[in-house]
Amino acid sequence: AQSVAQPEDQVNVAEGNPLTVKCTYSVSGNPYLFWYVQYPNRGLQFLLKYITGDNLVKGSYGFEAEFNKSQTSFHLKKPSALVSDSALYFCAVRDLGAGSYQLTFGKGTKLSVIP
Amino acid sequence: NAGVTQTPKFRVLKTGQSMTLLCAQDMNHEYMYWYRQDPGMGLRLIHYSVGEGTTAKGEVPDGYNVSRLKKQNFLLGLESAAPSQTSVYFCASGGQSLHGYTFGSGTRLTVV
């Protein structure tokens, strides 16, 4: 079975500071990993994905994520937070190695960037 | 614009009523998914489809049915609505090329 954990319900960071939103996953095979962002009353927007290759993945709006196989983590990062980054962030995984078609999401982390 | 379209955007049902939510995509994607989003629960998979004519159960399938008669459409049905089905429902689609999944803007359903 595949699963995702986002250990923090909320992350607060001051504008201009670096931010990290944590995600760990569990799969039996090779993971296909995503980050999505959701603004209030909107659908989910794709930020970035990891399939294979370079462990540091760059995505939209200056976000990046680091894949760490030994720690089974895929943390989302940004060097300098903006107030407009305040939103709900979801990590998701699909177990490619197990031939899964299901995309499983974490519970989400609310990011608040304080001016 | 290419993407995933969900109808309706809002709906209020009485307990016991039935309804169908429609999801349509124009990206020729093989995979389609229905999720529900509840506070503190994240997104939970209801049903999904890996191709025309196929459907499979997800994490929370009870009380819902789905159909994928055409590749571009994925319908979610509520047979007899219950207050516990009050939620925001999202449809998503994805292709075999693994470029990512595209989400619709959601349907906010209230069952009273």
Coordinates of C-alpha atoms in Angstrom, one line a residue:
Chain A
A1 CA 0.0 0.0 0.0
Q2 CA 1.1 3.5 -0.7
S3 CA 0.8 6.4 1.8
V4 CA 1.9 10.0 2.4
A5 CA 2.4 11.9 5.6
Q6 CA 2.6 15.6 6.1
P7 CA 3.6 15.9 9.7
E8 CA 2.7 19.6 10.1
D9 CA -0.8 20.9 9.8
Q10 CA 0.4 24.4 9.7
V11 CA 3.7 26.2 8.9
N12 CA 4.3 29.9 9.7
V13 CA 7.2 31.8 8.2
A14 CA 8.1 35.4 7.9
E15 CA 8.2 37.0 4.5
G16 CA 11.6 36.8 2.9
N17 CA 12.7 33.8 5.0
P18 CA 13.2 30.3 3.6
L19 CA 10.3 27.9 3.9
T20 CA 10.1 24.1 4.1
V21 CA 7.0 22.0 4.0
K22 CA 7.7 18.4 4.9
C23 CA 6.5 15.2 3.3
T24 CA 7.3 11.6 3.8
Y25 CA 6.0 8.6 1.8
S26 CA 5.7 4.9 1.9
V27 CA 5.7 2.7 -1.2
S28 CA 6.7 -0.8 -2.1
G29 CA 8.2 0.1 -5.4
N30 CA 9.5 3.3 -7.0
P31 CA 7.6 6.5 -6.2
Y32 CA 6.2 9.1 -8.4
L33 CA 5.9 12.2 -6.2
F34 CA 4.0 15.5 -6.6
W35 CA 3.4 18.7 -4.8
Y36 CA 0.2 20.7 -5.4
V37 CA -1.0 24.0 -4.1
Q38 CA -4.6 25.0 -3.3
Y39 CA -5.7 28.6 -2.9
P40 CA -9.0 29.3 -1.1
N41 CA -12.1 28.1 -3.0
R42 CA -9.9 26.9 -5.9
G43 CA -8.9 23.6 -7.3
L44 CA -5.4 22.1 -6.9
Q45 CA -2.6 23.5 -9.0
F46 CA 0.5 21.4 -10.0
L47 CA 3.8 22.7 -8.6
L48 CA 6.3 20.0 -9.4
K49 CA 6.9 16.3 -9.7
Y50 CA 9.7 13.7 -9.3
I51 CA 9.9 10.5 -11.3
T52 CA 13.5 9.8 -11.7
G53 CA 16.9 11.5 -12.1
D54 CA 18.2 14.5 -10.2
N55 CA 17.1 14.5 -6.6
L56 CA 16.5 18.3 -6.6
V57 CA 13.4 19.1 -8.6
K58 CA 12.5 22.7 -9.6
G59 CA 8.9 23.7 -10.2
S60 CA 6.6 26.7 -10.5
Y61 CA 6.7 30.0 -8.6
G62 CA 10.3 29.4 -7.4
F63 CA 9.5 26.2 -5.5
E64 CA 11.8 23.2 -5.4
A65 CA 11.7 19.8 -3.7
E66 CA 14.4 17.4 -2.6
F67 CA 13.9 13.7 -3.1
N68 CA 15.7 11.6 -0.4
K69 CA 15.3 7.9 -1.0
S70 CA 17.0 6.8 2.3
Q71 CA 14.7 9.0 4.4
T72 CA 11.7 8.5 2.1
S73 CA 11.1 12.2 2.0
F74 CA 10.2 14.8 -0.5
H75 CA 10.2 18.2 1.2
L76 CA 9.1 21.3 -0.5
K77 CA 11.3 24.3 -0.3
K78 CA 11.6 28.0 -1.3
P79 CA 14.5 30.2 -0.6
S80 CA 12.5 33.4 0.1
A81 CA 8.8 33.2 1.0
L82 CA 6.2 35.6 -0.3
V83 CA 2.9 36.6 1.3
S84 CA 1.2 35.3 -1.9
D85 CA 2.6 31.8 -1.1
S86 CA 0.1 31.5 1.7
A87 CA -2.1 28.5 0.7
L88 CA -2.7 24.8 1.4
Y89 CA 0.0 22.5 0.1
F90 CA -0.5 18.8 -0.7
C91 CA 2.1 16.1 -1.3
A92 CA 1.0 13.1 -3.3
V93 CA 2.5 9.7 -4.3
R94 CA 1.9 7.0 -6.9
D95 CA 3.6 3.7 -6.5
L96 CA 5.0 3.1 -10.0
G97 CA 6.9 0.0 -9.0
A98 CA 3.8 -1.7 -7.7
G99 CA 1.9 -0.8 -10.9
S100 CA -0.5 1.4 -9.0
Y101 CA -2.8 3.8 -10.8
Q102 CA -3.9 5.4 -7.5
L103 CA -2.7 8.9 -6.6
T104 CA -2.6 9.2 -2.8
F105 CA -2.5 12.6 -1.1
G106 CA -1.4 13.7 2.3
K107 CA -3.7 15.7 4.6
G108 CA -2.2 19.0 3.6
T109 CA -0.2 21.7 5.2
K110 CA -1.4 25.2 5.6
L111 CA 1.4 27.7 4.9
S112 CA 1.0 31.2 6.3
V113 CA 3.6 33.8 5.3
I114 CA 3.6 36.7 7.7
P115 CA 4.4 40.2 6.3
Chain B
N1 CA -8.9 26.2 -22.7
A2 CA -7.8 22.6 -22.3
G3 CA -8.4 21.1 -19.0
V4 CA -10.9 19.4 -16.7
T5 CA -14.4 20.7 -16.4
Q6 CA -16.7 19.8 -13.5
T7 CA -20.5 20.4 -13.4
P8 CA -22.2 21.6 -11.4
K9 CA -20.1 23.9 -9.3
F10 CA -22.5 24.0 -6.4
R11 CA -25.5 21.9 -5.3
V12 CA -27.7 21.5 -2.3
L13 CA -29.5 18.1 -1.9
K14 CA -32.0 16.8 0.5
T15 CA -31.2 13.5 2.3
G16 CA -32.2 10.6 0.2
Q17 CA -32.1 12.5 -3.1
S18 CA -29.8 11.3 -5.9
M19 CA -27.6 13.2 -8.3
T20 CA -24.7 12.9 -10.8
L21 CA -21.6 14.9 -11.0
L22 CA -20.0 15.2 -14.4
C23 CA -16.3 15.5 -15.1
A24 CA -15.1 16.1 -18.7
Q25 CA -11.5 16.4 -19.9
D26 CA -10.2 17.3 -23.4
M27 CA -6.6 16.1 -23.0
N28 CA -7.2 12.6 -24.2
H29 CA -6.0 11.3 -20.7
E30 CA -6.4 7.6 -19.9
Y31 CA -6.7 8.0 -16.1
M32 CA -9.5 9.8 -14.3
Y33 CA -10.2 10.2 -10.6
W34 CA -12.8 11.4 -8.2
Y35 CA -11.8 12.7 -4.8
R36 CA -13.6 14.3 -1.9
Q37 CA -12.0 17.0 0.3
D38 CA -13.0 17.4 3.9
P39 CA -11.4 19.7 6.5
G40 CA -8.5 17.9 8.2
M41 CA -8.8 14.9 6.0
G42 CA -7.0 16.0 2.9
L43 CA -8.1 14.4 -0.4
R44 CA -9.5 10.9 -0.3
L45 CA -9.9 8.8 -3.4
I46 CA -13.5 7.7 -4.1
H47 CA -13.2 5.9 -7.4
Y48 CA -10.9 6.0 -10.4
S49 CA -10.7 4.8 -14.0
V50 CA -7.7 3.7 -16.0
G51 CA -9.5 3.7 -19.3
E52 CA -12.8 3.9 -21.1
G53 CA -15.2 1.3 -19.8
T54 CA -13.1 0.6 -16.6
T55 CA -13.7 1.7 -13.0
A56 CA -12.1 0.8 -9.7
K57 CA -12.8 1.5 -6.0
G58 CA -10.6 3.9 -4.1
E59 CA -10.3 4.6 -0.4
V60 CA -13.9 5.7 0.3
P61 CA -16.3 4.2 -2.3
D62 CA -19.4 3.5 -0.3
G63 CA -22.5 5.4 -1.3
Y64 CA -21.0 6.3 -4.7
N65 CA -21.1 4.9 -8.1
V66 CA -19.2 5.8 -11.3
S67 CA -19.2 5.3 -15.0
R68 CA -16.7 5.9 -17.8
L69 CA -18.7 5.2 -21.0
K70 CA -16.6 7.7 -23.0
K71 CA -12.9 8.4 -22.5
Q72 CA -13.4 12.1 -21.9
N73 CA -16.2 11.8 -19.3
F74 CA -16.2 10.4 -15.8
L75 CA -19.5 10.5 -13.9
L76 CA -19.9 10.3 -10.1
G77 CA -23.3 9.3 -8.8
L78 CA -24.8 9.5 -5.4
E79 CA -27.6 7.0 -5.1
S80 CA -29.2 8.2 -1.9
A81 CA -27.5 11.3 -0.5
A82 CA -26.6 11.5 3.2
P83 CA -25.3 14.5 5.3
S84 CA -22.0 12.7 5.6
Q85 CA -21.5 13.2 1.9
T86 CA -21.4 17.0 2.3
S87 CA -18.0 17.8 0.9
V88 CA -16.1 19.4 -1.9
Y89 CA -15.6 16.9 -4.8
F90 CA -12.7 17.1 -7.2
C91 CA -12.1 15.3 -10.4
A92 CA -8.6 14.8 -11.9
S93 CA -7.2 13.3 -15.0
G94 CA -3.7 12.0 -16.0
G95 CA -2.0 10.5 -19.0
Q96 CA 0.3 7.6 -19.4
S97 CA 3.1 10.0 -20.2
L98 CA 3.3 10.9 -16.5
H99 CA 3.4 14.6 -17.1
G100 CA 1.2 15.1 -14.1
Y101 CA -2.4 15.2 -13.2
T102 CA -4.9 18.1 -13.9
F103 CA -7.6 18.9 -11.5
G104 CA -11.0 20.4 -12.0
S105 CA -12.2 23.4 -10.0
G106 CA -14.4 21.3 -7.7
T107 CA -18.1 20.8 -6.8
R108 CA -19.3 22.0 -3.5
L109 CA -22.1 19.7 -2.3
T110 CA -24.3 20.2 0.7
V111 CA -26.7 17.5 1.9
V112 CA -29.3 18.7 4.3

